[in-house]
C-alpha positions as a LaTeX table, in Angstrom:
\begin{tabular}{lrrr}
\hline
Residue & $x$ (\AA) & $y$ (\AA) & $z$ (\AA) \\
\hline
Met1 & 78.66 & $-59.48$ & $-110.19$ \\
Ser2 & 79.25 & $-63.03$ & $-108.67$ \\
Gly3 & 81.03 & $-61.75$ & $-105.58$ \\
Arg4 & 78.13 & $-59.39$ & $-104.41$ \\
Pro5 & 75.82 & $-61.84$ & $-102.85$ \\
Arg6 & 78.55 & $-63.44$ & $-101.02$ \\
Ala7 & 79.58 & $-60.19$ & $-99.79$ \\
Ala8 & 75.70 & $-59.31$ & $-98.44$ \\
Ala9 & 75.46 & $-62.70$ & $-96.67$ \\
Pro10 & 77.73 & $-61.59$ & $-93.67$ \\
Glu11 & 75.74 & $-58.49$ & $-93.38$ \\
Ala12 & 72.51 & $-60.15$ & $-93.41$ \\
Ser13 & 73.85 & $-62.39$ & $-90.73$ \\
Arg14 & 74.97 & $-59.65$ & $-88.63$ \\
Ser15 & 71.61 & $-57.94$ & $-89.07$ \\
Arg16 & 69.70 & $-61.22$ & $-87.83$ \\
Thr17 & 72.10 & $-61.44$ & $-84.85$ \\
Ala18 & 71.53 & $-57.74$ & $-84.07$ \\
Arg19 & 67.69 & $-58.21$ & $-84.17$ \\
Ser20 & 67.90 & $-61.08$ & $-82.14$ \\
Gly21 & 69.83 & $-59.40$ & $-79.80$ \\
Ser22 & 67.64 & $-56.49$ & $-79.65$ \\
Arg23 & 64.45 & $-58.95$ & $-78.92$ \\
Ala24 & 66.59 & $-61.04$ & $-76.10$ \\
Ala25 & 67.08 & $-57.55$ & $-74.57$ \\
Ala26 & 63.92 & $-56.46$ & $-74.82$ \\
Gln27 & 62.43 & $-59.67$ & $-73.33$ \\
Ala28 & 64.91 & $-59.32$ & $-70.56$ \\
Glu29 & 63.64 & $-55.84$ & $-70.06$ \\
Ala30 & 60.19 & $-57.13$ & $-70.11$ \\
Ser31 & 61.05 & $-60.07$ & $-67.60$ \\
Glu32 & 62.88 & $-57.38$ & $-65.36$ \\
Lys33 & 59.78 & $-55.20$ & $-65.36$ \\
Ser34 & 57.59 & $-58.10$ & $-64.78$ \\
Arg35 & 59.48 & $-59.23$ & $-61.91$ \\
Tyr36 & 59.74 & $-55.68$ & $-60.65$ \\
Ser37 & 55.91 & $-55.39$ & $-60.92$ \\
Arg38 & 55.51 & $-58.70$ & $-59.04$ \\
Asp39 & 57.81 & $-57.58$ & $-56.30$ \\
Ser40 & 56.31 & $-54.20$ & $-56.21$ \\
Tyr41 & 52.64 & $-55.92$ & $-55.83$ \\
Arg42 & 53.86 & $-58.04$ & $-53.12$ \\
Glu43 & 55.19 & $-54.96$ & $-51.08$ \\
Ala44 & 52.18 & $-53.21$ & $-51.58$ \\
Ser45 & 49.73 & $-56.10$ & $-50.65$ \\
Lys46 & 52.20 & $-56.65$ & $-47.56$ \\
Ser47 & 51.96 & $-52.90$ & $-46.77$ \\
Arg48 & 47.95 & $-52.85$ & $-47.23$ \\
Ala49 & 47.67 & $-56.18$ & $-44.87$ \\
Glu50 & 50.03 & $-54.33$ & $-42.41$ \\
Lys51 & 47.77 & $-51.16$ & $-42.27$ \\
Arg52 & 44.60 & $-53.34$ & $-42.17$ \\
Glu53 & 46.41 & $-55.11$ & $-38.86$ \\
Arg54 & 47.25 & $-52.06$ & $-37.53$ \\
Lys55 & 43.77 & $-50.45$ & $-37.83$ \\
Arg56 & 42.22 & $-53.59$ & $-36.28$ \\
Leu57 & 44.94 & $-53.29$ & $-33.38$ \\
Trp58 & 43.51 & $-49.71$ & $-32.85$ \\
Ile59 & 39.81 & $-50.51$ & $-33.02$ \\
Phe60 & 40.41 & $-53.12$ & $-30.41$ \\
Leu61 & 42.48 & $-51.09$ & $-28.16$ \\
Gly62 & 39.92 & $-48.35$ & $-28.61$ \\
Ala63 & 36.84 & $-50.57$ & $-27.65$ \\
Phe64 & 39.04 & $-51.85$ & $-24.88$ \\
Val65 & 39.74 & $-48.23$ & $-23.36$ \\
Ala66 & 35.93 & $-47.52$ & $-23.81$ \\
Val67 & 34.86 & $-50.56$ & $-21.79$ \\
Leu68 & 37.53 & $-49.45$ & $-19.01$ \\
Val69 & 35.92 & $-45.92$ & $-18.63$ \\
Ala70 & 32.48 & $-47.04$ & $-19.00$ \\
Val71 & 33.32 & $-49.68$ & $-16.02$ \\
Ala72 & 34.96 & $-46.90$ & $-14.31$ \\
Val73 & 32.39 & $-44.27$ & $-14.51$ \\
Ala74 & 29.71 & $-46.82$ & $-13.38$ \\
Leu75 & 31.69 & $-47.96$ & $-10.45$ \\
Ser76 & 32.45 & $-44.41$ & $-9.28$ \\
Trp77 & 28.71 & $-43.38$ & $-9.84$ \\
Asn78 & 27.85 & $-46.26$ & $-7.48$ \\
Leu79 & 30.28 & $-45.42$ & $-5.13$ \\
Trp80 & 30.15 & $-41.68$ & $-4.87$ \\
Trp81 & 27.08 & $-40.30$ & $-6.51$ \\
Arg82 & 24.48 & $-42.84$ & $-6.56$ \\
Tyr83 & 23.56 & $-42.52$ & $-2.85$ \\
Asp84 & 23.45 & $-39.78$ & $-0.08$ \\
Asp85 & 25.34 & $-41.49$ & 2.77 \\
Ala86 & 24.89 & $-38.47$ & 5.07 \\
Ala87 & 21.00 & $-38.99$ & 4.77 \\
Asp88 & 21.20 & $-42.89$ & 4.69 \\
Ile89 & 23.26 & $-43.07$ & 7.95 \\
Gln90 & 20.60 & $-41.49$ & 10.01 \\
Gly91 & 18.15 & $-43.89$ & 11.60 \\
Thr92 & 17.89 & $-46.37$ & 14.27 \\
Trp93 & 20.52 & $-49.48$ & 14.06 \\
Ala94 & 20.78 & $-52.37$ & 16.02 \\
Gln95 & 24.42 & $-53.67$ & 16.76 \\
Ser96 & 25.42 & $-57.09$ & 15.44 \\
Gly97 & 25.02 & $-59.88$ & 17.99 \\
Thr98 & 23.38 & $-57.65$ & 20.68 \\
Asp99 & 20.06 & $-56.18$ & 21.52 \\
Asn100 & 21.56 & $-52.77$ & 21.61 \\
Glu101 & 20.19 & $-50.12$ & 19.43 \\
Val102 & 21.99 & $-47.13$ & 18.06 \\
Val103 & 20.20 & $-43.98$ & 16.90 \\
Ile104 & 22.41 & $-41.72$ & 14.49 \\
Thr105 & 21.27 & $-38.49$ & 13.69 \\
Asp106 & 22.79 & $-35.81$ & 11.30 \\
Ser107 & 25.65 & $-35.03$ & 13.66 \\
Ser108 & 25.30 & $-37.33$ & 16.71 \\
Ile109 & 25.49 & $-41.15$ & 17.54 \\
Tyr110 & 23.36 & $-42.16$ & 20.62 \\
Leu111 & 24.21 & $-45.01$ & 22.41 \\
Thr112 & 21.67 & $-44.19$ & 24.99 \\
Ser113 & 19.43 & $-41.35$ & 25.37 \\
Thr114 & 22.04 & $-39.36$ & 27.52 \\
Leu115 & 25.27 & $-41.05$ & 26.12 \\
Phe116 & 26.18 & $-39.70$ & 22.68 \\
Tyr117 & 29.10 & $-38.38$ & 20.79 \\
Ser118 & 29.43 & $-36.42$ & 17.72 \\
Tyr119 & 30.63 & $-37.37$ & 14.39 \\
Ser120 & 31.21 & $-36.12$ & 10.89 \\
Leu121 & 31.37 & $-37.77$ & 7.51 \\
Asp122 & 33.82 & $-37.35$ & 4.56 \\
Thr123 & 31.48 & $-39.05$ & 1.91 \\
Asp124 & 34.27 & $-38.81$ & $-0.90$ \\
Ser125 & 36.87 & $-40.83$ & 1.17 \\
Lys126 & 34.18 & $-42.76$ & 3.04 \\
His127 & 35.75 & $-41.64$ & 6.30 \\
Ile128 & 34.21 & $-40.96$ & 9.73 \\
Thr129 & 35.26 & $-38.99$ & 12.46 \\
Phe130 & 34.21 & $-39.37$ & 16.14 \\
Thr131 & 34.37 & $-36.72$ & 18.76 \\
Phe132 & 33.85 & $-37.54$ & 22.61 \\
Glu133 & 34.67 & $-35.46$ & 25.63 \\
Gly134 & 37.59 & $-33.89$ & 23.86 \\
Lys135 & 39.07 & $-37.42$ & 22.29 \\
Glu136 & 38.82 & $-38.07$ & 18.59 \\
Gly137 & 38.88 & $-41.19$ & 16.82 \\
Ser138 & 38.30 & $-42.11$ & 13.21 \\
Gly139 & 37.67 & $-44.79$ & 10.66 \\
Val140 & 36.08 & $-45.98$ & 7.45 \\
Tyr141 & 32.65 & $-46.82$ & 6.94 \\
Ser142 & 30.76 & $-48.85$ & 4.17 \\
Phe143 & 26.94 & $-49.84$ & 3.33 \\
Ser144 & 25.85 & $-53.07$ & 2.16 \\
Asp145 & 24.16 & $-52.97$ & $-1.31$ \\
Asp146 & 20.67 & $-52.76$ & 0.27 \\
Arg147 & 22.06 & $-49.96$ & 2.34 \\
Asn148 & 20.55 & $-51.85$ & 5.44 \\
Thr149 & 23.79 & $-52.89$ & 6.80 \\
Leu150 & 26.67 & $-50.23$ & 8.05 \\
Thr151 & 29.94 & $-51.53$ & 8.88 \\
Ile152 & 32.40 & $-49.13$ & 10.85 \\
Ala153 & 36.08 & $-49.89$ & 10.72 \\
Glu154 & 37.66 & $-47.78$ & 13.62 \\
Val155 & 41.07 & $-47.35$ & 14.08 \\
Asp156 & 42.49 & $-48.67$ & 17.15 \\
Val157 & 45.35 & $-46.62$ & 18.22 \\
Glu158 & 46.02 & $-48.67$ & 21.33 \\
Ala159 & 46.40 & $-51.99$ & 19.25 \\
Ser160 & 49.63 & $-53.74$ & 19.69 \\
Ser161 & 51.70 & $-54.89$ & 16.65 \\
Asp162 & 50.10 & $-58.38$ & 16.67 \\
Glu163 & 46.72 & $-57.13$ & 16.89 \\
Ser164 & 44.16 & $-55.98$ & 14.37 \\
Pro165 & 44.49 & $-52.14$ & 13.79 \\
Asn166 & 40.81 & $-51.79$ & 13.37 \\
Ile167 & 37.81 & $-52.24$ & 15.66 \\
Tyr168 & 34.75 & $-53.37$ & 13.30 \\
Thr169 & 31.25 & $-52.79$ & 14.23 \\
Thr170 & 28.40 & $-53.73$ & 12.17 \\
Leu171 & 25.12 & $-52.26$ & 12.38 \\
Thr172 & 21.71 & $-53.23$ & 10.94 \\
Arg173 & 19.07 & $-51.00$ & 10.28 \\
Val174 & 16.00 & $-51.15$ & 12.34 \\
Gln175 & 13.02 & $-50.87$ & 10.16 \\
Asp176 & 10.28 & $-48.35$ & 11.34 \\
Ser177 & 7.41 & $-50.39$ & 12.61 \\
Ser178 & 5.01 & $-47.50$ & 12.61 \\
Ser179 & 4.44 & $-47.69$ & 8.90 \\
Ser180 & 3.70 & $-51.33$ & 9.03 \\
Ser181 & 1.37 & $-50.58$ & 11.78 \\
Ser182 & $-0.33$ & $-47.93$ & 10.29 \\
Ser183 & $-0.80$ & $-50.16$ & 7.27 \\
Ser184 & $-2.08$ & $-53.08$ & 9.54 \\
Asp185 & $-4.46$ & $-50.63$ & 11.09 \\
Ser186 & $-5.75$ & $-49.45$ & 7.83 \\
Ser187 & $-6.21$ & $-53.01$ & 6.51 \\
Thr188 & $-8.20$ & $-53.82$ & 9.86 \\
Asp189 & $-10.25$ & $-50.71$ & 9.37 \\
Ala190 & $-10.97$ & $-51.59$ & 5.69 \\
Ala191 & $-11.73$ & $-55.48$ & 6.62 \\
Ser192 & $-14.00$ & $-54.09$ & 9.58 \\
Ser193 & $-15.59$ & $-51.53$ & 7.10 \\
Asn194 & $-16.31$ & $-54.11$ & 4.45 \\
Thr195 & $-17.66$ & $-56.63$ & 7.24 \\
Gly196 & $-20.23$ & $-53.74$ & 8.31 \\
Asp197 & $-21.15$ & $-53.06$ & 4.89 \\
Ala198 & $-22.03$ & $-56.79$ & 4.40 \\
Ser199 & $-23.77$ & $-56.78$ & 7.76 \\
Asp200 & $-25.80$ & $-53.88$ & 6.50 \\
Ser201 & $-26.57$ & $-55.51$ & 3.26 \\
Ser202 & $-27.65$ & $-58.50$ & 5.02 \\
Ser203 & $-29.98$ & $-56.85$ & 7.41 \\
Ser204 & $-31.53$ & $-54.56$ & 4.51 \\
Ser205 & $-32.19$ & $-58.19$ & 2.51 \\
Asp206 & $-33.81$ & $-59.82$ & 5.63 \\
Ser207 & $-36.15$ & $-56.51$ & 6.25 \\
Ser208 & $-37.26$ & $-56.68$ & 2.64 \\
Asn209 & $-38.04$ & $-60.53$ & 2.81 \\
Ser210 & $-39.84$ & $-60.12$ & 5.97 \\
Ala211 & $-41.97$ & $-57.25$ & 4.55 \\
Ser212 & $-42.91$ & $-59.33$ & 1.71 \\
\hline
\end{tabular}
């Protein structure tokens, strides 16, 4: 009877050791899971941050492309579709630095009433072609923003290598004075009419006073 408790002591010790080992293993496993969870969380957070950065980048690129497209459309509209070059080029123009006037119709350019040559426009490429007595020349043209100055850069086929290949001609639109004259005449007529009405009123008033 006295030997049994001594025999049971090692068993209890082994049992406690086993439980301690189990707890240590459980703690180690829990620690590993916790570390794995932290690593997974960091990786997931990093992945979300990268996705947000990519999204911002795509939004920025999309906005930048949209601005470029809008600018290109605005410039194209202003350059090719806003104005009618074939109509705007017609009229009376004065050559810069001279008193010479040039009259441009829908198909001819008149330097004088008897000296003229034909022309044609390519409004897409802003190209102008001249024809005179069987000879042909060409160049490019451009208008100022207010469409009242016309610049023609004609290709000089006879220019040497050290000379400018273009001959530039600047024309300024001659405003039609008939409309301003008509306006002045109308203003004068209106002023005369008002003066006459005032005189009539004055006369009527004087007559009334005399009658009294």
